[in-house]
Amino acid sequence: MPKLRLTTQRESIFNNEVISKFELFNSLFLTLPFYKIKDTGTLLPLFFKSCEEGIANGEKPAQIIEEFFAKYTSYTDPKDIVDLLFRFIQYIERQVVLFDAVEDASFTKLNTTDEQSTLAFILKKNADNKPMLSKIEKLIDELSLRLVLTAHPTQFYPGSVLAIITDLTKAIRDNDLTSMNSLLQQLGKTPFFNKKSPTPVDEALNLAWFLENTFYFAAANIQEEIDQNLDEYNLETKKILELGFWPGGDRDGNPNIHADTTLEVSKMLRQILFRCYYRDFRVIKRRITFRGVEENIAKLHDVLYLNAFDQTCELHDISDELRDNLNKIKETLLAEHEGLFVDLVNDLIRKIDLYGNYFASLDIRQDSRVLRSVHAYCRSNKPISSLYPTDYDKLSEAEKLALISFKEATVVYASEPDALTKDTIEVIKEIKGIQRRNGEKACHRFIISNCQQASDILQLIELFLWNGWSKESLTIDFVPLFETVNDLKGAAAIMDTLYSNPFYKAHLASRGNKQDIMLGYSDSTKDGGYLMANWSIFNGKTSLSAVSAKHNIQLAFFDGRGGPPARGGGKTHRFYASMGKEIANKNMQLTVQGQTISSQYGSVESAEFNIEQLINAGLTSGLKEKHNILLDPENKTLLDEMAEESYKAFVDLREHPLFVSYLEKLSPLKLLSQANISSRPVKRNGGGEMKLEDLRAISFVTAWSMLKQNVPGFYGMGTALKNQEKAGNWDKVLKVYQDSDYLKTIVDNCMMSMSKSDFTITAHLAADAAFGAFWTQLHNEFELAKEMLLKLSGQPTLMANYPVDKKSIATREKIILPLVLIQHFALEKLQHDQNEKDQHALEKLAVRTVFGIVNAGRNLA
């Protein structure tokens, strides 16, 4: 009963604080006078009603929209119709922002941490249990969380809009109607999209907004709480949270990133950080006006101001200098001034301990195929050419490993390399300079995408030794990224080979015997479907944990998670809490990207809550260390069978002759490159024919979400469960579901993905001559998955266990229903011959709807 009361209370708060307020403020919003928005506020409610009724009646989007214009307007010219639809889009985009702000304003009322999983509760509970306190101290010493911000093209709010959302959220929280009115008008006049594609530096600047405005404060607040809790029980404290950054360093498939980009972003991160430090220091300077600190205050002012604002100053790691001066001020305050304002000094010291001179570690990432090509280029030049046979690339893996010698050399390049090779060589050299200026942690990881063999890692090490680095000072961590289902199967064998290599073993020892391994959820889902991807990663983690333990290596999994469940998103903290003792889980690392950043870390309050949830998940998982029942032979066999059945269903779908053309013609897939939201191309083969293997996982998942079908997030689940039921194994499936938190998390996230699907919108396709049978196949699997998942979970409806999340999703889906229909209307018109001007207008119309649909979904792409 208590759990039921909590749910009812949250629903009541959501209805009063979110739904009611949104409806009230939205009515105000619709009356605001915007540029070229005559009558739009009056017509939009009618358009919403027409869309809902039309879908309920099974009408096509074009039919719904044309009937609306005939009934409620005098527009007949296609240009006027498209113009009004654009104005509707402008309004709806901003309605999404308004709902975001209203929901975020009630965040603290809606979200409460489970007190029993917090460090404070755990310490208090075990205050008199010295062995347990010792265990907690050891866990804290081992525990870490690294959040890595990535510039994937799913973050559609520019910095100007993010700032408005922040201010609007505060105005709503404070019931400041005057400010709300002004901010809504500002919102109406502020552009939501770029006229041209952003550069990698632009992307870095956009994401740096979150570093400066949320993470800078939230991480320090959490660390302060950890310090206080541990200090109360005389336990050693430790820095738990780290930040990572990919914009400017992730060059995998992005030809627009070069070594100078990486350098510029590293300098930008440093400068923004020092502006944050300087902002805090000004408060200290204003308050601490006592005798005995003048010299240290003056030194700090000069060095902070110089590093924050002088673009020409010589850069080097000055974190020790800052700490030294602040500690001297602290000593004086404690000795001579009763510790007055010492909390301000402690706060800045804590932030310097957290962020050093770099703010967030800049990761470098490149595809193994590119790195192999660079290795081949270096081998063709002296003196390296004498070390390898000309047919090296044709040798077996064992033969290659026998030849890799790790000799330091200075390569004499006889010819100009291609652009990718040149960039790789230059960035390897530049990392050393970044470490010198910003500190080692500023840039210390090189991630190898599509890692398929041990030589991919070892050859990269040689590239470092041939381009300015020595064995003794190789302050780099080499991180393999295993992405596809097959790569995950072979990952443990690759790492066993690496751990056994004498040079690599010595290198790991110099790095504290710690190894980071990245696992990709997006490509594994695109490759094998939802269930197989999750099960492959689970098995991969189990085997990688075992082989790392065998070699006494401390393993950290770096999870490449996207926003939606189809790319590893969903209830992330529950995923980490569900790990058993067989999976290394004390060092949590994950990518945070796109709408997940603004929805989960867009304010200090939400950032603190979500970071705390992840840390608490690590604590509870580390202290319990329960056996994961999915590893029991009978349960593992059952999941193996289900994953294979799901995989077969998904692969059969992928190999359907209409699979790619369905996405091309009925979704805005081909138009995503016009959205000007990313410096990274939509697909890998440039202007070539659309091929599934070249299509980026983000574009793939986004296309399905635009159709409101979310196929990558559920397809195959229904078939797998139904087959088990037919085989008489249902009781076994039910028991393993009830006993396994990990399987529950997979099911819950799948249901979340399905809750953002609506096949009624495309129901008219059932009668389509070309795609009718294909649509029916998709719909049948959706209905089967829904039936079987509800039966398995015992819930009456999808997400019934999460009524507030369910209602939030339903409200957002209702807001953007007209956008979905406008998009389908435009795409349908584009199927017919159009003159160049009309075609351009319709393409632009379809592309513009993508922004609001993804923003409303918060984790759709």
mmCIF file of C-alpha atoms in Angstrom, residues 250-531:
data_model
loop_
_atom_site.group_PDB
_atom_site.id
_atom_site.type_symbol
_atom_site.label_atom_id
_atom_site.label_comp_id
_atom_site.label_asym_id
_atom_site.label_seq_id
_atom_site.Cartn_x
_atom_site.Cartn_y
_atom_site.Cartn_z
ATOM 1 C CA ASP A 250 35.502 12.196 -32.012
ATOM 2 C CA ARG A 251 36.626 12.007 -35.626
ATOM 3 C CA ASP A 252 35.111 8.573 -36.404
ATOM 4 C CA GLY A 253 33.186 9.159 -39.628
ATOM 5 C CA ASN A 254 33.426 12.934 -39.306
ATOM 6 C CA PRO A 255 35.713 14.379 -41.992
ATOM 7 C CA ASN A 256 35.187 17.880 -40.572
ATOM 8 C CA ILE A 257 37.312 17.292 -37.474
ATOM 9 C CA HIS A 258 41.034 17.980 -37.745
ATOM 10 C CA ALA A 259 43.927 18.322 -35.326
ATOM 11 C CA ASP A 260 43.469 22.094 -35.143
ATOM 12 C CA THR A 261 39.799 21.480 -34.188
ATOM 13 C CA THR A 262 40.900 19.294 -31.281
ATOM 14 C CA LEU A 263 43.395 21.927 -30.201
ATOM 15 C CA GLU A 264 40.837 24.741 -30.388
ATOM 16 C CA VAL A 265 38.272 22.790 -28.356
ATOM 17 C CA SER A 266 40.844 21.931 -25.674
ATOM 18 C CA LYS A 267 41.677 25.626 -25.322
ATOM 19 C CA MET A 268 38.003 26.564 -25.298
ATOM 20 C CA LEU A 269 37.218 24.109 -22.489
ATOM 21 C CA ARG A 270 40.108 25.475 -20.457
ATOM 22 C CA GLN A 271 39.082 29.091 -20.955
ATOM 23 C CA ILE A 272 35.427 28.474 -20.077
ATOM 24 C CA LEU A 273 36.541 26.669 -16.920
ATOM 25 C CA PHE A 274 38.731 29.567 -15.842
ATOM 26 C CA ARG A 275 35.862 31.962 -16.416
ATOM 27 C CA CYS A 276 33.839 29.803 -14.042
ATOM 28 C CA TYR A 277 36.698 29.866 -11.527
ATOM 29 C CA TYR A 278 37.031 33.637 -11.903
ATOM 30 C CA ARG A 279 33.277 34.063 -11.348
ATOM 31 C CA ASP A 280 33.579 32.149 -8.053
ATOM 32 C CA PHE A 281 36.764 33.951 -7.090
ATOM 33 C CA ARG A 282 35.089 37.365 -7.400
ATOM 34 C CA VAL A 283 32.687 36.299 -4.633
ATOM 35 C CA ILE A 284 35.653 35.252 -2.483
ATOM 36 C CA LYS A 285 37.445 38.544 -3.144
ATOM 37 C CA ARG A 286 34.310 40.521 -2.296
ATOM 38 C CA ARG A 287 33.843 38.696 1.026
ATOM 39 C CA ILE A 288 37.378 38.002 2.265
ATOM 40 C CA THR A 289 38.686 41.514 2.851
ATOM 41 C CA PHE A 290 40.791 40.696 5.939
ATOM 42 C CA ARG A 291 44.426 41.213 6.734
ATOM 43 C CA GLY A 292 46.853 38.407 6.033
ATOM 44 C CA VAL A 293 45.371 37.240 2.710
ATOM 45 C CA GLU A 294 46.067 40.250 0.471
ATOM 46 C CA GLU A 295 49.056 38.751 -1.342
ATOM 47 C CA ASN A 296 47.375 35.441 -2.086
ATOM 48 C CA ILE A 297 44.165 37.169 -3.219
ATOM 49 C CA ALA A 298 46.183 39.392 -5.565
ATOM 50 C CA LYS A 299 48.058 36.418 -7.038
ATOM 51 C CA LEU A 300 44.850 34.503 -7.593
ATOM 52 C CA HIS A 301 43.181 37.481 -9.224
ATOM 53 C CA ASP A 302 46.023 38.010 -11.677
ATOM 54 C CA VAL A 303 46.415 34.371 -12.706
ATOM 55 C CA LEU A 304 42.687 33.638 -12.949
ATOM 56 C CA TYR A 305 41.935 36.796 -14.921
ATOM 57 C CA LEU A 306 44.815 36.148 -17.295
ATOM 58 C CA ASN A 307 43.763 32.546 -17.999
ATOM 59 C CA ALA A 308 40.083 33.433 -18.274
ATOM 60 C CA PHE A 309 40.303 36.380 -20.654
ATOM 61 C CA ASP A 310 43.741 36.742 -22.243
ATOM 62 C CA GLN A 311 43.847 34.740 -25.474
ATOM 63 C CA THR A 312 47.600 35.269 -25.822
ATOM 64 C CA CYS A 313 48.791 34.120 -22.392
ATOM 65 C CA GLU A 314 51.150 31.161 -22.207
ATOM 66 C CA LEU A 315 49.214 28.096 -21.079
ATOM 67 C CA HIS A 316 50.407 25.507 -18.618
ATOM 68 C CA ASP A 317 48.876 23.444 -15.805
ATOM 69 C CA ILE A 318 48.456 25.855 -12.884
ATOM 70 C CA SER A 319 46.068 23.833 -10.728
ATOM 71 C CA ASP A 320 48.722 23.276 -8.035
ATOM 72 C CA GLU A 321 49.445 26.997 -7.920
ATOM 73 C CA LEU A 322 45.731 27.780 -7.487
ATOM 74 C CA ARG A 323 45.375 25.162 -4.752
ATOM 75 C CA ASP A 324 48.453 26.417 -2.917
ATOM 76 C CA ASN A 325 47.178 30.005 -2.750
ATOM 77 C CA LEU A 326 43.681 28.966 -1.741
ATOM 78 C CA ASN A 327 45.002 26.694 1.010
ATOM 79 C CA LYS A 328 47.108 29.544 2.388
ATOM 80 C CA ILE A 329 44.011 31.749 2.466
ATOM 81 C CA LYS A 330 42.120 28.937 4.187
ATOM 82 C CA GLU A 331 44.853 28.527 6.824
ATOM 83 C CA THR A 332 44.784 32.253 7.565
ATOM 84 C CA LEU A 333 40.991 32.280 7.867
ATOM 85 C CA LEU A 334 41.030 29.370 10.305
ATOM 86 C CA ALA A 335 43.943 30.716 12.362
ATOM 87 C CA GLU A 336 43.073 34.402 12.510
ATOM 88 C CA HIS A 337 39.488 35.002 11.420
ATOM 89 C CA GLU A 338 37.380 32.268 13.056
ATOM 90 C CA GLY A 339 37.013 30.452 9.727
ATOM 91 C CA LEU A 340 34.741 33.168 8.355
ATOM 92 C CA PHE A 341 33.861 32.442 4.662
ATOM 93 C CA VAL A 342 36.125 29.385 4.634
ATOM 94 C CA ASP A 343 33.238 27.530 2.965
ATOM 95 C CA LEU A 344 33.668 29.713 -0.139
ATOM 96 C CA VAL A 345 37.354 28.804 -0.317
ATOM 97 C CA ASN A 346 36.615 25.101 0.213
ATOM 98 C CA ASP A 347 34.073 25.196 -2.591
ATOM 99 C CA LEU A 348 36.585 26.568 -5.099
ATOM 100 C CA ILE A 349 39.283 24.109 -3.964
ATOM 101 C CA ARG A 350 36.793 21.277 -4.447
ATOM 102 C CA LYS A 351 36.029 22.469 -7.982
ATOM 103 C CA ILE A 352 39.719 22.706 -8.845
ATOM 104 C CA ASP A 353 40.154 19.141 -7.545
ATOM 105 C CA LEU A 354 37.270 18.062 -9.789
ATOM 106 C CA TYR A 355 38.075 19.965 -12.976
ATOM 107 C CA GLY A 356 41.769 20.829 -12.783
ATOM 108 C CA ASN A 357 42.796 22.892 -15.814
ATOM 109 C CA TYR A 358 40.663 21.026 -18.331
ATOM 110 C CA PHE A 359 37.002 20.856 -17.145
ATOM 111 C CA ALA A 360 36.276 17.611 -19.065
ATOM 112 C CA SER A 361 38.645 15.019 -20.527
ATOM 113 C CA LEU A 362 38.708 15.275 -24.308
ATOM 114 C CA ASP A 363 38.521 11.775 -25.806
ATOM 115 C CA ILE A 364 40.011 11.001 -29.222
ATOM 116 C CA ARG A 365 38.164 8.418 -31.326
ATOM 117 C CA GLN A 366 38.894 6.966 -34.750
ATOM 118 C CA ASP A 367 37.859 3.884 -36.704
ATOM 119 C CA SER A 368 40.250 0.917 -36.714
ATOM 120 C CA ARG A 369 40.196 0.800 -40.520
ATOM 121 C CA VAL A 370 41.568 4.328 -40.674
ATOM 122 C CA LEU A 371 44.213 3.502 -38.070
ATOM 123 C CA ARG A 372 45.297 0.429 -40.008
ATOM 124 C CA SER A 373 45.727 2.601 -43.085
ATOM 125 C CA VAL A 374 47.841 5.091 -41.097
ATOM 126 C CA HIS A 375 49.990 2.241 -39.800
ATOM 127 C CA ALA A 376 50.501 1.041 -43.387
ATOM 128 C CA TYR A 377 51.494 4.556 -44.477
ATOM 129 C CA CYS A 378 54.071 4.843 -41.696
ATOM 130 C CA ARG A 379 55.455 1.399 -42.576
ATOM 131 C CA SER A 380 56.104 2.623 -46.105
ATOM 132 C CA ASN A 381 58.487 5.295 -44.813
ATOM 133 C CA LYS A 382 61.972 5.102 -43.317
ATOM 134 C CA PRO A 383 63.110 3.825 -40.876
ATOM 135 C CA ILE A 384 59.923 1.812 -40.234
ATOM 136 C CA SER A 385 59.977 0.240 -43.697
ATOM 137 C CA SER A 386 62.927 -1.931 -42.642
ATOM 138 C CA LEU A 387 60.987 -3.470 -39.752
ATOM 139 C CA TYR A 388 58.063 -4.975 -41.674
ATOM 140 C CA PRO A 389 57.586 -7.103 -44.802
ATOM 141 C CA THR A 390 55.700 -5.500 -47.673
ATOM 142 C CA ASP A 391 52.899 -8.072 -47.369
ATOM 143 C CA TYR A 392 52.287 -7.344 -43.663
ATOM 144 C CA ASP A 393 48.589 -6.546 -44.159
ATOM 145 C CA LYS A 394 47.993 -10.010 -45.625
ATOM 146 C CA LEU A 395 49.537 -11.815 -42.654
ATOM 147 C CA SER A 396 47.513 -13.654 -40.030
ATOM 148 C CA GLU A 397 46.811 -11.987 -36.697
ATOM 149 C CA ALA A 398 49.366 -14.224 -34.951
ATOM 150 C CA GLU A 399 52.050 -13.306 -37.520
ATOM 151 C CA LYS A 400 51.294 -9.607 -37.098
ATOM 152 C CA LEU A 401 51.556 -9.841 -33.312
ATOM 153 C CA ALA A 402 54.940 -11.527 -33.642
ATOM 154 C CA LEU A 403 56.257 -8.673 -35.786
ATOM 155 C CA ILE A 404 55.011 -5.711 -33.709
ATOM 156 C CA SER A 405 58.142 -4.560 -31.893
ATOM 157 C CA PHE A 406 57.196 -1.225 -30.233
ATOM 158 C CA LYS A 407 60.434 0.440 -31.305
ATOM 159 C CA GLU A 408 60.631 4.181 -30.879
ATOM 160 C CA ALA A 409 61.437 5.990 -34.102
ATOM 161 C CA THR A 410 61.137 9.288 -35.905
ATOM 162 C CA VAL A 411 59.450 8.622 -39.216
ATOM 163 C CA VAL A 412 60.786 10.475 -42.247
ATOM 164 C CA TYR A 413 57.735 11.016 -44.417
ATOM 165 C CA ALA A 414 58.658 10.940 -48.063
ATOM 166 C CA SER A 415 55.227 11.843 -49.425
ATOM 167 C CA GLU A 416 52.161 13.837 -48.415
ATOM 168 C CA PRO A 417 49.579 11.561 -46.734
ATOM 169 C CA ASP A 418 45.832 11.678 -47.357
ATOM 170 C CA ALA A 419 43.692 13.878 -45.105
ATOM 171 C CA LEU A 420 42.678 11.183 -42.603
ATOM 172 C CA THR A 421 46.237 9.897 -42.236
ATOM 173 C CA LYS A 422 47.584 13.409 -41.808
ATOM 174 C CA ASP A 423 44.994 14.209 -39.142
ATOM 175 C CA THR A 424 45.743 11.014 -37.187
ATOM 176 C CA ILE A 425 49.488 11.703 -37.123
ATOM 177 C CA GLU A 426 48.981 15.355 -36.189
ATOM 178 C CA VAL A 427 46.505 14.669 -33.386
ATOM 179 C CA ILE A 428 48.813 12.014 -31.879
ATOM 180 C CA LYS A 429 51.523 14.669 -31.712
ATOM 181 C CA GLU A 430 49.131 17.349 -30.459
ATOM 182 C CA ILE A 431 47.875 15.308 -27.483
ATOM 183 C CA LYS A 432 51.250 15.823 -25.823
ATOM 184 C CA GLY A 433 50.836 19.597 -26.041
ATOM 185 C CA ILE A 434 47.294 19.438 -24.667
ATOM 186 C CA GLN A 435 48.536 17.440 -21.674
ATOM 187 C CA ARG A 436 51.338 19.953 -21.074
ATOM 188 C CA ARG A 437 48.967 22.939 -21.174
ATOM 189 C CA ASN A 438 45.879 21.494 -19.469
ATOM 190 C CA GLY A 439 47.194 18.524 -17.499
ATOM 191 C CA GLU A 440 47.404 14.823 -18.303
ATOM 192 C CA LYS A 441 43.723 14.172 -17.724
ATOM 193 C CA ALA A 442 42.795 16.818 -20.291
ATOM 194 C CA CYS A 443 43.310 14.297 -23.083
ATOM 195 C CA HIS A 444 44.467 10.800 -22.182
ATOM 196 C CA ARG A 445 42.170 8.317 -23.971
ATOM 197 C CA PHE A 446 42.254 7.100 -27.560
ATOM 198 C CA ILE A 447 39.169 5.051 -28.482
ATOM 199 C CA ILE A 448 39.412 2.569 -31.352
ATOM 200 C CA SER A 449 36.016 2.140 -33.028
ATOM 201 C CA ASN A 450 35.188 -1.123 -34.782
ATOM 202 C CA CYS A 451 37.985 -2.852 -32.883
ATOM 203 C CA GLN A 452 38.224 -6.377 -34.268
ATOM 204 C CA GLN A 453 41.628 -7.707 -33.226
ATOM 205 C CA ALA A 454 44.400 -7.139 -30.693
ATOM 206 C CA SER A 455 46.680 -5.698 -33.371
ATOM 207 C CA ASP A 456 44.260 -2.777 -33.770
ATOM 208 C CA ILE A 457 45.345 -1.623 -30.292
ATOM 209 C CA LEU A 458 49.015 -2.538 -30.538
ATOM 210 C CA GLN A 459 49.478 -0.915 -33.941
ATOM 211 C CA LEU A 460 48.006 2.308 -32.558
ATOM 212 C CA ILE A 461 50.569 2.216 -29.741
ATOM 213 C CA GLU A 462 53.276 1.970 -32.380
ATOM 214 C CA LEU A 463 51.866 5.057 -34.111
ATOM 215 C CA PHE A 464 52.423 6.947 -30.859
ATOM 216 C CA LEU A 465 55.988 5.633 -30.527
ATOM 217 C CA TRP A 466 56.747 6.691 -34.121
ATOM 218 C CA ASN A 467 55.318 10.190 -33.696
ATOM 219 C CA GLY A 468 56.927 11.873 -30.725
ATOM 220 C CA TRP A 469 56.092 9.645 -27.746
ATOM 221 C CA SER A 470 58.408 7.438 -25.685
ATOM 222 C CA LYS A 471 57.626 4.181 -23.895
ATOM 223 C CA GLU A 472 58.424 5.698 -20.492
ATOM 224 C CA SER A 473 56.098 8.682 -20.917
ATOM 225 C CA LEU A 474 53.184 7.108 -22.791
ATOM 226 C CA THR A 475 50.478 8.756 -20.695
ATOM 227 C CA ILE A 476 47.657 7.416 -22.860
ATOM 228 C CA ASP A 477 44.907 4.885 -22.201
ATOM 229 C CA PHE A 478 43.944 2.816 -25.236
ATOM 230 C CA VAL A 479 40.239 1.973 -25.291
ATOM 231 C CA PRO A 480 38.816 -0.669 -27.641
ATOM 232 C CA LEU A 481 35.208 -0.169 -28.751
ATOM 233 C CA PHE A 482 33.276 -3.361 -29.497
ATOM 234 C CA GLU A 483 30.055 -2.625 -31.358
ATOM 235 C CA THR A 484 28.532 -5.393 -33.462
ATOM 236 C CA VAL A 485 27.133 -8.698 -32.220
ATOM 237 C CA ASN A 486 30.107 -10.614 -33.684
ATOM 238 C CA ASP A 487 32.651 -8.151 -32.269
ATOM 239 C CA LEU A 488 31.143 -8.592 -28.815
ATOM 240 C CA LYS A 489 31.481 -12.373 -29.076
ATOM 241 C CA GLY A 490 35.206 -12.129 -29.767
ATOM 242 C CA ALA A 491 35.967 -9.273 -27.349
ATOM 243 C CA ALA A 492 37.174 -11.421 -24.416
ATOM 244 C CA ALA A 493 39.643 -13.333 -26.601
ATOM 245 C CA ILE A 494 41.048 -10.067 -27.949
ATOM 246 C CA MET A 495 41.540 -8.678 -24.441
ATOM 247 C CA ASP A 496 43.113 -11.934 -23.246
ATOM 248 C CA THR A 497 45.661 -11.574 -26.052
ATOM 249 C CA LEU A 498 46.334 -7.963 -25.107
ATOM 250 C CA TYR A 499 46.669 -8.668 -21.387
ATOM 251 C CA SER A 500 49.160 -11.427 -22.225
ATOM 252 C CA ASN A 501 51.291 -9.196 -24.439
ATOM 253 C CA PRO A 502 54.440 -8.233 -22.446
ATOM 254 C CA PHE A 503 54.564 -4.652 -23.695
ATOM 255 C CA TYR A 504 50.861 -3.990 -23.173
ATOM 256 C CA LYS A 505 50.998 -5.649 -19.754
ATOM 257 C CA ALA A 506 53.827 -3.310 -18.745
ATOM 258 C CA HIS A 507 51.945 -0.330 -20.141
ATOM 259 C CA LEU A 508 48.836 -1.202 -18.125
ATOM 260 C CA ALA A 509 50.977 -1.545 -15.008
ATOM 261 C CA SER A 510 52.242 2.001 -15.576
ATOM 262 C CA ARG A 511 48.597 3.122 -15.818
ATOM 263 C CA GLY A 512 47.603 1.503 -12.513
ATOM 264 C CA ASN A 513 46.488 -1.808 -14.061
ATOM 265 C CA LYS A 514 43.270 -0.176 -15.195
ATOM 266 C CA GLN A 515 41.570 -0.866 -18.518
ATOM 267 C CA ASP A 516 38.608 0.948 -20.048
ATOM 268 C CA ILE A 517 36.537 -0.966 -22.602
ATOM 269 C CA MET A 518 33.792 0.726 -24.574
ATOM 270 C CA LEU A 519 30.676 -1.130 -25.698
ATOM 271 C CA GLY A 520 28.393 0.287 -28.368
ATOM 272 C CA TYR A 521 24.626 -0.097 -27.971
ATOM 273 C CA SER A 522 23.528 1.802 -31.076
ATOM 274 C CA ASP A 523 25.318 -0.252 -33.714
ATOM 275 C CA SER A 524 24.677 -3.536 -31.933
ATOM 276 C CA THR A 525 20.929 -2.791 -31.972
ATOM 277 C CA LYS A 526 21.034 -1.804 -35.641
ATOM 278 C CA ASP A 527 23.021 -4.978 -36.287
ATOM 279 C CA GLY A 528 21.049 -7.511 -34.236
ATOM 280 C CA GLY A 529 17.871 -5.973 -32.866
ATOM 281 C CA TYR A 530 16.907 -4.861 -29.370
ATOM 282 C CA LEU A 531 17.016 -8.103 -27.373
#
